[in-house]
Amino acid sequence: MAALAWLLIPFFAAVGAAVWGSWAAKHRAIGDGAELAGYARFRDAMEKAGSGSDLL
């Protein structure tokens, strides 16, 4: 009976991982719109900050 318990623990862990993986894949956001917009703002800010003067 103890051997069965030790075999069931990894089985339930694998089933739990599969359930969590399917849930995480279903609720995944598609698209990088916010990240790309933030990067564009960062790039614009760096261009504005660097265009005024040369430090070297």
mmCIF file of C-alpha atoms in Angstrom:
data_model
loop_
_atom_site.group_PDB
_atom_site.id
_atom_site.type_symbol
_atom_site.label_atom_id
_atom_site.label_comp_id
_atom_site.label_asym_id
_atom_site.label_seq_id
_atom_site.Cartn_x
_atom_site.Cartn_y
_atom_site.Cartn_z
ATOM 1 C CA MET A 1 0.000 0.000 0.000
ATOM 2 C CA ALA A 2 2.886 2.378 0.748
ATOM 3 C CA ALA A 3 4.335 1.780 -2.718
ATOM 4 C CA LEU A 4 0.998 2.740 -4.252
ATOM 5 C CA ALA A 5 0.970 5.974 -2.265
ATOM 6 C CA TRP A 6 4.482 6.844 -3.484
ATOM 7 C CA LEU A 7 3.386 6.208 -7.076
ATOM 8 C CA LEU A 8 0.232 8.303 -6.733
ATOM 9 C CA ILE A 9 2.052 11.410 -5.490
ATOM 10 C CA PRO A 10 3.916 12.029 -8.799
ATOM 11 C CA PHE A 11 0.805 11.051 -10.741
ATOM 12 C CA PHE A 12 -1.289 13.723 -9.014
ATOM 13 C CA ALA A 13 1.537 16.235 -9.399
ATOM 14 C CA ALA A 14 1.640 15.553 -13.155
ATOM 15 C CA VAL A 15 -2.141 15.874 -13.460
ATOM 16 C CA GLY A 16 -2.030 19.132 -11.504
ATOM 17 C CA ALA A 17 0.764 20.462 -13.722
ATOM 18 C CA ALA A 18 -1.201 19.554 -16.842
ATOM 19 C CA VAL A 19 -4.328 21.293 -15.550
ATOM 20 C CA TRP A 20 -2.353 24.401 -14.576
ATOM 21 C CA GLY A 21 -0.544 24.424 -17.927
ATOM 22 C CA SER A 22 -3.768 24.258 -19.902
ATOM 23 C CA TRP A 23 -5.296 27.017 -17.760
ATOM 24 C CA ALA A 24 -2.218 29.239 -18.119
ATOM 25 C CA ALA A 25 -2.145 28.762 -21.897
ATOM 26 C CA LYS A 26 -5.838 29.604 -22.184
ATOM 27 C CA HIS A 27 -5.528 32.851 -20.193
ATOM 28 C CA ARG A 28 -2.393 34.053 -21.948
ATOM 29 C CA ALA A 29 -2.499 37.537 -23.409
ATOM 30 C CA ILE A 30 -1.745 37.661 -27.101
ATOM 31 C CA GLY A 31 0.068 40.651 -28.474
ATOM 32 C CA ASP A 32 2.771 42.976 -27.319
ATOM 33 C CA GLY A 33 0.989 46.271 -27.888
ATOM 34 C CA ALA A 34 1.637 47.834 -24.495
ATOM 35 C CA GLU A 35 5.260 46.710 -24.398
ATOM 36 C CA LEU A 36 5.961 48.005 -27.901
ATOM 37 C CA ALA A 37 4.287 51.336 -27.140
ATOM 38 C CA GLY A 38 6.386 51.692 -23.989
ATOM 39 C CA TYR A 39 9.549 50.925 -25.927
ATOM 40 C CA ALA A 40 8.632 53.523 -28.560
ATOM 41 C CA ARG A 41 8.149 56.146 -25.827
ATOM 42 C CA PHE A 42 11.496 55.177 -24.295
ATOM 43 C CA ARG A 43 13.244 55.397 -27.656
ATOM 44 C CA ASP A 44 11.712 58.827 -28.339
ATOM 45 C CA ALA A 45 12.786 60.069 -24.919
ATOM 46 C CA MET A 46 16.354 58.856 -25.481
ATOM 47 C CA GLU A 47 16.497 60.543 -28.892
ATOM 48 C CA LYS A 48 15.290 63.832 -27.400
ATOM 49 C CA ALA A 49 17.733 63.632 -24.491
ATOM 50 C CA GLY A 50 20.716 62.884 -26.722
ATOM 51 C CA SER A 51 20.042 65.401 -29.460
ATOM 52 C CA GLY A 52 20.679 68.540 -27.322
ATOM 53 C CA SER A 53 24.347 68.242 -26.484
ATOM 54 C CA ASP A 54 27.399 66.076 -26.944
ATOM 55 C CA LEU A 55 29.085 65.047 -23.730
ATOM 56 C CA LEU A 56 32.362 64.081 -25.354
#
